[in-house]
């Protein structure tokens, strides 16, 4: 998990994209460890291309895409990254929490 989170953190630190960590990885930061097999991130829908391109540059491969979701396989053994795309109003409401 750590190497996947480090890669995602690197992508975020090198861009202007804002993201919110959600799901099991987020819960594990505040509570007893919960078994999880992916990293769930919420981003603003307008940042999808920039964030997806940056993940690909880190060696991630997009393996699934729908209107509001994309799944990326890590370059080495690691955790899947799931991106959920939100409209600007909803994303900023989450960001401000």
PDB file of N, CA and C in Angstrom:
ATOM      1  N   UNK A   1       0.833  -1.196   0.000  1.00  0.00           N
ATOM      2  CA  UNK A   1       0.000   0.000   0.000  1.00  0.00           C
ATOM      3  C   UNK A   1       0.868   1.246   0.000  1.00  0.00           C
ATOM      4  N   UNK A   2       1.941   1.220   0.807  1.00  0.00           N
ATOM      5  CA  UNK A   2       2.755   2.413   0.962  1.00  0.00           C
ATOM      6  C   UNK A   2       3.338   2.885  -0.363  1.00  0.00           C
ATOM      7  N   UNK A   3       3.873   1.989  -1.188  1.00  0.00           N
ATOM      8  CA  UNK A   3       4.473   2.415  -2.455  1.00  0.00           C
ATOM      9  C   UNK A   3       3.423   2.994  -3.399  1.00  0.00           C
ATOM     10  N   UNK A   4       2.217   2.443  -3.390  1.00  0.00           N
ATOM     11  CA  UNK A   4       1.142   2.992  -4.221  1.00  0.00           C
ATOM     12  C   UNK A   4       0.769   4.380  -3.728  1.00  0.00           C
ATOM     13  N   UNK A   5       0.619   4.549  -2.422  1.00  0.00           N
ATOM     14  CA  UNK A   5       0.294   5.868  -1.872  1.00  0.00           C
ATOM     15  C   UNK A   5       1.420   6.863  -2.137  1.00  0.00           C
ATOM     16  N   UNK A   6       2.667   6.414  -2.068  1.00  0.00           N
ATOM     17  CA  UNK A   6       3.791   7.301  -2.362  1.00  0.00           C
ATOM     18  C   UNK A   6       3.757   7.756  -3.816  1.00  0.00           C
ATOM     19  N   UNK A   7       3.426   6.856  -4.735  1.00  0.00           N
ATOM     20  CA  UNK A   7       3.337   7.221  -6.152  1.00  0.00           C
ATOM     21  C   UNK A   7       2.220   8.231  -6.376  1.00  0.00           C
ATOM     22  N   UNK A   8       1.072   8.003  -5.747  1.00  0.00           N
ATOM     23  CA  UNK A   8      -0.054   8.937  -5.880  1.00  0.00           C
ATOM     24  C   UNK A   8       0.317  10.285  -5.261  1.00  0.00           C
ATOM     25  N   UNK A   9       0.974  10.267  -4.110  1.00  0.00           N
ATOM     26  CA  UNK A   9       1.400  11.516  -3.467  1.00  0.00           C
ATOM     27  C   UNK A   9       2.378  12.274  -4.357  1.00  0.00           C
ATOM     28  N   UNK A  10       3.251  11.552  -5.028  1.00  0.00           N
ATOM     29  CA  UNK A  10       4.204  12.179  -5.947  1.00  0.00           C
ATOM     30  C   UNK A  10       3.473  12.865  -7.100  1.00  0.00           C
ATOM     31  N   UNK A  11       2.484  12.173  -7.647  1.00  0.00           N
ATOM     32  CA  UNK A  11       1.678  12.758  -8.734  1.00  0.00           C
ATOM     33  C   UNK A  11       1.020  14.049  -8.252  1.00  0.00           C
ATOM     34  N   UNK A  12       0.439  14.008  -7.066  1.00  0.00           N
ATOM     35  CA  UNK A  12      -0.262  15.179  -6.537  1.00  0.00           C
ATOM     36  C   UNK A  12       0.698  16.326  -6.231  1.00  0.00           C
ATOM     37  N   UNK A  13       1.875  16.008  -5.709  1.00  0.00           N
ATOM     38  CA  UNK A  13       2.819  17.069  -5.354  1.00  0.00           C
ATOM     39  C   UNK A  13       3.391  17.774  -6.577  1.00  0.00           C
ATOM     40  N   UNK A  14       3.373  17.102  -7.711  1.00  0.00           N
ATOM     41  CA  UNK A  14       3.921  17.670  -8.937  1.00  0.00           C
ATOM     42  C   UNK A  14       2.847  18.288  -9.832  1.00  0.00           C
ATOM     43  N   UNK A  15       1.617  18.409  -9.324  1.00  0.00           N
ATOM     44  CA  UNK A  15       0.541  18.961 -10.139  1.00  0.00           C
ATOM     45  C   UNK A  15      -0.308  19.909  -9.305  1.00  0.00           C
ATOM     46  N   UNK A  16      -1.276  20.515  -9.959  1.00  0.00           N
ATOM     47  CA  UNK A  16      -2.208  21.398  -9.253  1.00  0.00           C
ATOM     48  C   UNK A  16      -3.506  20.679  -8.916  1.00  0.00           C
ATOM     49  N   UNK A  17      -3.563  19.392  -9.208  1.00  0.00           N
ATOM     50  CA  UNK A  17      -4.767  18.600  -8.955  1.00  0.00           C
ATOM     51  C   UNK A  17      -4.953  18.404  -7.449  1.00  0.00           C
ATOM     52  N   UNK A  18      -6.172  18.604  -7.000  1.00  0.00           N
ATOM     53  CA  UNK A  18      -6.536  18.301  -5.613  1.00  0.00           C
ATOM     54  C   UNK A  18      -7.256  16.963  -5.615  1.00  0.00           C
ATOM     55  N   UNK A  19      -7.011  16.174  -4.585  1.00  0.00           N
ATOM     56  CA  UNK A  19      -7.666  14.873  -4.465  1.00  0.00           C
ATOM     57  C   UNK A  19      -7.980  14.606  -2.999  1.00  0.00           C
ATOM     58  N   UNK A  20      -9.023  13.809  -2.789  1.00  0.00           N
ATOM     59  CA  UNK A  20      -9.416  13.404  -1.445  1.00  0.00           C
ATOM     60  C   UNK A  20      -9.264  11.889  -1.368  1.00  0.00           C
ATOM     61  N   UNK A  21      -8.498  11.439  -0.384  1.00  0.00           N
ATOM     62  CA  UNK A  21      -8.347  10.008  -0.141  1.00  0.00           C
ATOM     63  C   UNK A  21      -9.592   9.526   0.590  1.00  0.00           C
ATOM     64  N   UNK A  22     -10.238   8.505   0.056  1.00  0.00           N
ATOM     65  CA  UNK A  22     -11.450   7.951   0.659  1.00  0.00           C
ATOM     66  C   UNK A  22     -11.293   6.437   0.754  1.00  0.00           C
ATOM     67  N   UNK A  23     -12.292   5.747   1.260  1.00  0.00           N
ATOM     68  CA  UNK A  23     -12.270   4.290   1.304  1.00  0.00           C
ATOM     69  C   UNK A  23     -11.408   3.748   2.425  1.00  0.00           C
ATOM     70  N   UNK A  24     -11.030   2.502   2.289  1.00  0.00           N
ATOM     71  CA  UNK A  24     -10.295   1.795   3.328  1.00  0.00           C
ATOM     72  C   UNK A  24      -8.960   2.431   3.677  1.00  0.00           C
ATOM     73  N   UNK A  25      -8.233   2.935   2.681  1.00  0.00           N
ATOM     74  CA  UNK A  25      -6.935   3.570   2.962  1.00  0.00           C
ATOM     75  C   UNK A  25      -7.115   4.803   3.832  1.00  0.00           C
ATOM     76  N   UNK A  26      -8.197   5.538   3.628  1.00  0.00           N
ATOM     77  CA  UNK A  26      -8.477   6.710   4.464  1.00  0.00           C
ATOM     78  C   UNK A  26      -8.853   6.283   5.873  1.00  0.00           C
ATOM     79  N   UNK A  27      -9.695   5.278   5.983  1.00  0.00           N
ATOM     80  CA  UNK A  27     -10.105   4.777   7.296  1.00  0.00           C
ATOM     81  C   UNK A  27      -8.884   4.320   8.090  1.00  0.00           C
ATOM     82  N   UNK A  28      -7.933   3.672   7.422  1.00  0.00           N
ATOM     83  CA  UNK A  28      -6.750   3.148   8.099  1.00  0.00           C
ATOM     84  C   UNK A  28      -5.877   4.249   8.708  1.00  0.00           C
ATOM     85  N   UNK A  29      -6.044   5.479   8.278  1.00  0.00           N
ATOM     86  CA  UNK A  29      -5.282   6.580   8.853  1.00  0.00           C
ATOM     87  C   UNK A  29      -5.812   6.981  10.232  1.00  0.00           C
ATOM     88  N   UNK A  30      -7.069   6.610  10.534  1.00  0.00           N
ATOM     89  CA  UNK A  30      -7.722   7.083  11.757  1.00  0.00           C
ATOM     90  C   UNK A  30      -8.239   5.983  12.679  1.00  0.00           C
ATOM     91  N   UNK A  31      -8.254   4.770  12.228  1.00  0.00           N
ATOM     92  CA  UNK A  31      -8.860   3.682  13.007  1.00  0.00           C
ATOM     93  C   UNK A  31      -7.976   2.437  12.889  1.00  0.00           C
ATOM     94  N   UNK A  32      -8.300   1.410  13.655  1.00  0.00           N
ATOM     95  CA  UNK A  32      -7.544   0.160  13.503  1.00  0.00           C
ATOM     96  C   UNK A  32      -7.545  -0.294  12.038  1.00  0.00           C
ATOM     97  N   UNK A  33      -6.466  -0.892  11.639  1.00  0.00           N
ATOM     98  CA  UNK A  33      -6.289  -1.289  10.245  1.00  0.00           C
ATOM     99  C   UNK A  33      -7.443  -2.128   9.725  1.00  0.00           C
ATOM    100  N   UNK A  34      -7.888  -1.747   8.558  1.00  0.00           N
ATOM    101  CA  UNK A  34      -8.967  -2.434   7.850  1.00  0.00           C
ATOM    102  C   UNK A  34      -8.373  -3.000   6.568  1.00  0.00           C
ATOM    103  N   UNK A  35      -8.663  -4.240   6.266  1.00  0.00           N
ATOM    104  CA  UNK A  35      -8.133  -4.865   5.061  1.00  0.00           C
ATOM    105  C   UNK A  35      -8.696  -4.171   3.830  1.00  0.00           C
ATOM    106  N   UNK A  36      -7.811  -3.759   2.945  1.00  0.00           N
ATOM    107  CA  UNK A  36      -8.233  -3.131   1.697  1.00  0.00           C
ATOM    108  C   UNK A  36      -7.250  -3.515   0.601  1.00  0.00           C
ATOM    109  N   UNK A  37      -7.724  -3.518  -0.624  1.00  0.00           N
ATOM    110  CA  UNK A  37      -6.886  -3.923  -1.749  1.00  0.00           C
ATOM    111  C   UNK A  37      -6.788  -2.856  -2.822  1.00  0.00           C
ATOM    112  N   UNK A  38      -7.228  -1.630  -2.484  1.00  0.00           N
ATOM    113  CA  UNK A  38      -7.125  -0.550  -3.460  1.00  0.00           C
ATOM    114  C   UNK A  38      -6.985   0.784  -2.743  1.00  0.00           C
ATOM    115  N   UNK A  39      -6.667   1.798  -3.525  1.00  0.00           N
ATOM    116  CA  UNK A  39      -6.596   3.169  -3.040  1.00  0.00           C
ATOM    117  C   UNK A  39      -7.683   3.928  -3.782  1.00  0.00           C
ATOM    118  N   UNK A  40      -8.625   4.482  -3.023  1.00  0.00           N
ATOM    119  CA  UNK A  40      -9.746   5.214  -3.620  1.00  0.00           C
ATOM    120  C   UNK A  40      -9.503   6.708  -3.480  1.00  0.00           C
ATOM    121  N   UNK A  41      -9.556   7.409  -4.598  1.00  0.00           N
ATOM    122  CA  UNK A  41      -9.349   8.852  -4.620  1.00  0.00           C
ATOM    123  C   UNK A  41     -10.539   9.517  -5.302  1.00  0.00           C
ATOM    124  N   UNK A  42     -10.937  10.660  -4.771  1.00  0.00           N
ATOM    125  CA  UNK A  42     -11.975  11.472  -5.397  1.00  0.00           C
ATOM    126  C   UNK A  42     -11.298  12.715  -5.944  1.00  0.00           C
ATOM    127  N   UNK A  43     -11.567  13.034  -7.218  1.00  0.00           N
ATOM    128  CA  UNK A  43     -11.022  14.239  -7.823  1.00  0.00           C
ATOM    129  C   UNK A  43     -12.144  14.971  -8.557  1.00  0.00           C
ATOM    130  N   UNK A  44     -11.881  16.230  -8.862  1.00  0.00           N
ATOM    131  CA  UNK A  44     -12.835  17.014  -9.643  1.00  0.00           C
ATOM    132  C   UNK A  44     -12.800  16.526 -11.084  1.00  0.00           C
ATOM    133  N   UNK A  45     -13.966  16.386 -11.706  1.00  0.00           N
ATOM    134  CA  UNK A  45     -14.034  15.802 -13.047  1.00  0.00           C
ATOM    135  C   UNK A  45     -13.160  16.542 -14.055  1.00  0.00           C
ATOM    136  N   UNK A  46     -12.960  17.824 -13.877  1.00  0.00           N
ATOM    137  CA  UNK A  46     -12.122  18.586 -14.797  1.00  0.00           C
ATOM    138  C   UNK A  46     -10.638  18.262 -14.696  1.00  0.00           C
ATOM    139  N   UNK A  47     -10.239  17.574 -13.646  1.00  0.00           N
ATOM    140  CA  UNK A  47      -8.834  17.200 -13.443  1.00  0.00           C
ATOM    141  C   UNK A  47      -8.520  15.787 -13.907  1.00  0.00           C
ATOM    142  N   UNK A  48      -9.504  15.118 -14.470  1.00  0.00           N
ATOM    143  CA  UNK A  48      -9.311  13.711 -14.846  1.00  0.00           C
ATOM    144  C   UNK A  48      -8.138  13.502 -15.796  1.00  0.00           C
ATOM    145  N   UNK A  49      -8.065  14.259 -16.861  1.00  0.00           N
ATOM    146  CA  UNK A  49      -7.018  14.043 -17.862  1.00  0.00           C
ATOM    147  C   UNK A  49      -5.641  14.275 -17.251  1.00  0.00           C
ATOM    148  N   UNK A  50      -5.473  15.380 -16.524  1.00  0.00           N
ATOM    149  CA  UNK A  50      -4.166  15.688 -15.932  1.00  0.00           C
ATOM    150  C   UNK A  50      -3.746  14.611 -14.941  1.00  0.00           C
ATOM    151  N   UNK A  51      -4.663  14.191 -14.077  1.00  0.00           N
ATOM    152  CA  UNK A  51      -4.317  13.191 -13.066  1.00  0.00           C
ATOM    153  C   UNK A  51      -4.055  11.832 -13.716  1.00  0.00           C
ATOM    154  N   UNK A  52      -4.887  11.450 -14.663  1.00  0.00           N
ATOM    155  CA  UNK A  52      -4.704  10.163 -15.356  1.00  0.00           C
ATOM    156  C   UNK A  52      -3.376  10.138 -16.105  1.00  0.00           C
ATOM    157  N   UNK A  53      -3.048  11.223 -16.802  1.00  0.00           N
ATOM    158  CA  UNK A  53      -1.773  11.290 -17.521  1.00  0.00           C
ATOM    159  C   UNK A  53      -0.590  11.189 -16.564  1.00  0.00           C
ATOM    160  N   UNK A  54      -0.699  11.854 -15.424  1.00  0.00           N
ATOM    161  CA  UNK A  54       0.384  11.809 -14.436  1.00  0.00           C
ATOM    162  C   UNK A  54       0.546  10.400 -13.863  1.00  0.00           C
ATOM    163  N   UNK A  55      -0.562   9.709 -13.616  1.00  0.00           N
ATOM    164  CA  UNK A  55      -0.467   8.317 -13.151  1.00  0.00           C
ATOM    165  C   UNK A  55       0.210   7.446 -14.200  1.00  0.00           C
ATOM    166  N   UNK A  56      -0.153   7.638 -15.457  1.00  0.00           N
ATOM    167  CA  UNK A  56       0.466   6.848 -16.536  1.00  0.00           C
ATOM    168  C   UNK A  56       1.975   7.105 -16.590  1.00  0.00           C
ATOM    169  N   UNK A  57       2.375   8.345 -16.367  1.00  0.00           N
ATOM    170  CA  UNK A  57       3.816   8.663 -16.364  1.00  0.00           C
ATOM    171  C   UNK A  57       4.538   7.965 -15.221  1.00  0.00           C
ATOM    172  N   UNK A  58       3.820   7.630 -14.162  1.00  0.00           N
ATOM    173  CA  UNK A  58       4.393   6.872 -13.037  1.00  0.00           C
ATOM    174  C   UNK A  58       4.354   5.365 -13.311  1.00  0.00           C
ATOM    175  N   UNK A  59       3.826   4.969 -14.482  1.00  0.00           N
ATOM    176  CA  UNK A  59       3.801   3.562 -14.859  1.00  0.00           C
ATOM    177  C   UNK A  59       2.477   2.854 -14.623  1.00  0.00           C
ATOM    178  N   UNK A  60       1.459   3.586 -14.147  1.00  0.00           N
ATOM    179  CA  UNK A  60       0.140   2.984 -13.950  1.00  0.00           C
ATOM    180  C   UNK A  60      -0.545   2.807 -15.306  1.00  0.00           C
ATOM    181  N   UNK A  61      -1.356   1.781 -15.409  1.00  0.00           N
ATOM    182  CA  UNK A  61      -2.092   1.494 -16.647  1.00  0.00           C
ATOM    183  C   UNK A  61      -3.592   1.565 -16.363  1.00  0.00           C
ATOM    184  N   UNK A  62      -4.307   2.376 -17.152  1.00  0.00           N
ATOM    185  CA  UNK A  62      -5.757   2.430 -16.972  1.00  0.00           C
ATOM    186  C   UNK A  62      -6.363   1.148 -17.514  1.00  0.00           C
ATOM    187  N   UNK A  63      -7.135   0.470 -16.676  1.00  0.00           N
ATOM    188  CA  UNK A  63      -7.713  -0.817 -17.078  1.00  0.00           C
ATOM    189  C   UNK A  63      -9.234  -0.771 -17.157  1.00  0.00           C
ATOM    190  N   UNK A  64      -9.836   0.334 -16.709  1.00  0.00           N
ATOM    191  CA  UNK A  64     -11.290   0.459 -16.787  1.00  0.00           C
ATOM    192  C   UNK A  64     -11.654   1.928 -16.721  1.00  0.00           C
ATOM    193  N   UNK A  65     -12.716   2.300 -17.442  1.00  0.00           N
ATOM    194  CA  UNK A  65     -13.161   3.696 -17.455  1.00  0.00           C
ATOM    195  C   UNK A  65     -14.654   3.750 -17.697  1.00  0.00           C
ATOM    196  N   UNK A  66     -15.356   4.526 -16.883  1.00  0.00           N
ATOM    197  CA  UNK A  66     -16.761   4.854 -17.123  1.00  0.00           C
ATOM    198  C   UNK A  66     -16.882   6.371 -17.062  1.00  0.00           C
ATOM    199  N   UNK A  67     -18.094   6.869 -17.110  1.00  0.00           N
ATOM    200  CA  UNK A  67     -18.308   8.324 -17.117  1.00  0.00           C
ATOM    201  C   UNK A  67     -17.747   9.006 -15.866  1.00  0.00           C
ATOM    202  N   UNK A  68     -17.824   8.352 -14.715  1.00  0.00           N
ATOM    203  CA  UNK A  68     -17.398   9.012 -13.482  1.00  0.00           C
ATOM    204  C   UNK A  68     -16.404   8.181 -12.657  1.00  0.00           C
ATOM    205  N   UNK A  69     -15.683   7.285 -13.331  1.00  0.00           N
ATOM    206  CA  UNK A  69     -14.794   6.372 -12.610  1.00  0.00           C
ATOM    207  C   UNK A  69     -13.689   5.868 -13.536  1.00  0.00           C
ATOM    208  N   UNK A  70     -12.491   5.700 -12.983  1.00  0.00           N
ATOM    209  CA  UNK A  70     -11.400   5.046 -13.720  1.00  0.00           C
ATOM    210  C   UNK A  70     -10.602   4.194 -12.739  1.00  0.00           C
ATOM    211  N   UNK A  71     -10.113   3.068 -13.218  1.00  0.00           N
ATOM    212  CA  UNK A  71      -9.306   2.144 -12.406  1.00  0.00           C
ATOM    213  C   UNK A  71      -7.941   1.995 -13.068  1.00  0.00           C
ATOM    214  N   UNK A  72      -6.891   2.074 -12.223  1.00  0.00           N
ATOM    215  CA  UNK A  72      -5.518   1.976 -12.700  1.00  0.00           C
ATOM    216  C   UNK A  72      -4.788   0.844 -11.993  1.00  0.00           C
ATOM    217  N   UNK A  73      -4.051   0.067 -12.776  1.00  0.00           N
ATOM    218  CA  UNK A  73      -3.208  -1.016 -12.257  1.00  0.00           C
ATOM    219  C   UNK A  73      -1.816  -0.438 -12.017  1.00  0.00           C
ATOM    220  N   UNK A  74      -1.199  -0.749 -10.875  1.00  0.00           N
ATOM    221  CA  UNK A  74       0.141  -0.213 -10.595  1.00  0.00           C
ATOM    222  C   UNK A  74       1.200  -0.860 -11.483  1.00  0.00           C
ATOM    223  N   UNK A  75       2.347  -0.204 -11.631  1.00  0.00           N
ATOM    224  CA  UNK A  75       3.403  -0.734 -12.502  1.00  0.00           C
ATOM    225  C   UNK A  75       4.074  -1.987 -11.940  1.00  0.00           C
ATOM    226  N   UNK A  76       4.047  -2.176 -10.645  1.00  0.00           N
ATOM    227  CA  UNK A  76       4.647  -3.341  -9.985  1.00  0.00           C
ATOM    228  C   UNK A  76       3.591  -3.887  -9.031  1.00  0.00           C
ATOM    229  N   UNK A  77       3.864  -5.007  -8.400  1.00  0.00           N
ATOM    230  CA  UNK A  77       2.881  -5.473  -7.430  1.00  0.00           C
ATOM    231  C   UNK A  77       2.541  -4.334  -6.466  1.00  0.00           C
ATOM    232  N   UNK A  78       1.279  -4.116  -6.297  1.00  0.00           N
ATOM    233  CA  UNK A  78       0.827  -3.017  -5.461  1.00  0.00           C
ATOM    234  C   UNK A  78      -0.686  -2.971  -5.472  1.00  0.00           C
ATOM    235  N   UNK A  79      -1.215  -1.820  -5.175  1.00  0.00           N
ATOM    236  CA  UNK A  79      -2.656  -1.679  -5.042  1.00  0.00           C
ATOM    237  C   UNK A  79      -3.251  -0.946  -6.229  1.00  0.00           C
ATOM    238  N   UNK A  80      -4.408  -1.391  -6.641  1.00  0.00           N
ATOM    239  CA  UNK A  80      -5.192  -0.721  -7.674  1.00  0.00           C
ATOM    240  C   UNK A  80      -5.513   0.687  -7.187  1.00  0.00           C
ATOM    241  N   UNK A  81      -5.554   1.654  -8.090  1.00  0.00           N
ATOM    242  CA  UNK A  81      -5.998   3.011  -7.767  1.00  0.00           C
ATOM    243  C   UNK A  81      -7.321   3.253  -8.476  1.00  0.00           C
ATOM    244  N   UNK A  82      -8.341   3.560  -7.701  1.00  0.00           N
ATOM    245  CA  UNK A  82      -9.654   3.901  -8.240  1.00  0.00           C
ATOM    246  C   UNK A  82      -9.848   5.410  -8.132  1.00  0.00           C
ATOM    247  N   UNK A  83     -10.166   6.039  -9.255  1.00  0.00           N
ATOM    248  CA  UNK A  83     -10.466   7.475  -9.276  1.00  0.00           C
ATOM    249  C   UNK A  83     -11.952   7.664  -9.490  1.00  0.00           C
ATOM    250  N   UNK A  84     -12.567   8.448  -8.641  1.00  0.00           N
ATOM    251  CA  UNK A  84     -13.976   8.794  -8.787  1.00  0.00           C
ATOM    252  C   UNK A  84     -14.040  10.273  -9.125  1.00  0.00           C
ATOM    253  N   UNK A  85     -14.776  10.625 -10.176  1.00  0.00           N
ATOM    254  CA  UNK A  85     -14.845  11.998 -10.649  1.00  0.00           C
ATOM    255  C   UNK A  85     -16.131  12.654 -10.160  1.00  0.00           C
ATOM    256  N   UNK A  86     -15.988  13.812  -9.515  1.00  0.00           N
ATOM    257  CA  UNK A  86     -17.140  14.545  -9.000  1.00  0.00           C
ATOM    258  C   UNK A  86     -17.252  15.907  -9.670  1.00  0.00           C
ATOM    259  N   UNK A  87     -18.489  16.411  -9.751  1.00  0.00           N
ATOM    260  CA  UNK A  87     -18.677  17.763 -10.244  1.00  0.00           C
ATOM    261  C   UNK A  87     -18.003  18.733  -9.267  1.00  0.00           C
ATOM    262  N   UNK A  88     -17.724  19.928  -9.732  1.00  0.00           N
ATOM    263  CA  UNK A  88     -16.965  20.900  -8.957  1.00  0.00           C
ATOM    264  C   UNK A  88     -17.605  21.220  -7.607  1.00  0.00           C
ATOM    265  N   UNK A  89     -18.896  21.456  -7.584  1.00  0.00           N
ATOM    266  CA  UNK A  89     -19.588  21.824  -6.346  1.00  0.00           C
ATOM    267  C   UNK A  89     -19.465  20.719  -5.294  1.00  0.00           C
ATOM    268  N   UNK A  90     -19.717  19.488  -5.703  1.00  0.00           N
ATOM    269  CA  UNK A  90     -19.648  18.362  -4.767  1.00  0.00           C
ATOM    270  C   UNK A  90     -18.215  18.132  -4.291  1.00  0.00           C
ATOM    271  N   UNK A  91     -17.258  18.194  -5.223  1.00  0.00           N
ATOM    272  CA  UNK A  91     -15.864  17.989  -4.842  1.00  0.00           C
ATOM    273  C   UNK A  91     -15.429  19.031  -3.815  1.00  0.00           C
ATOM    274  N   UNK A  92     -15.735  20.292  -4.073  1.00  0.00           N
ATOM    275  CA  UNK A  92     -15.279  21.355  -3.163  1.00  0.00           C
ATOM    276  C   UNK A  92     -15.977  21.269  -1.809  1.00  0.00           C
ATOM    277  N   UNK A  93     -17.199  20.759  -1.775  1.00  0.00           N
ATOM    278  CA  UNK A  93     -17.872  20.526  -0.498  1.00  0.00           C
ATOM    279  C   UNK A  93     -17.108  19.472   0.303  1.00  0.00           C
ATOM    280  N   UNK A  94     -16.651  18.412  -0.364  1.00  0.00           N
ATOM    281  CA  UNK A  94     -15.843  17.377   0.318  1.00  0.00           C
ATOM    282  C   UNK A  94     -14.500  17.948   0.748  1.00  0.00           C
ATOM    283  N   UNK A  95     -13.876  18.710  -0.141  1.00  0.00           N
ATOM    284  CA  UNK A  95     -12.550  19.273   0.122  1.00  0.00           C
ATOM    285  C   UNK A  95     -12.560  20.154   1.375  1.00  0.00           C
ATOM    286  N   UNK A  96     -13.647  20.866   1.563  1.00  0.00           N
ATOM    287  CA  UNK A  96     -13.751  21.802   2.701  1.00  0.00           C
ATOM    288  C   UNK A  96     -14.052  21.092   4.017  1.00  0.00           C
ATOM    289  N   UNK A  97     -14.417  19.831   3.987  1.00  0.00           N
ATOM    290  CA  UNK A  97     -14.762  19.112   5.236  1.00  0.00           C
ATOM    291  C   UNK A  97     -13.568  18.955   6.140  1.00  0.00           C
TER     292      UNK A  97
END
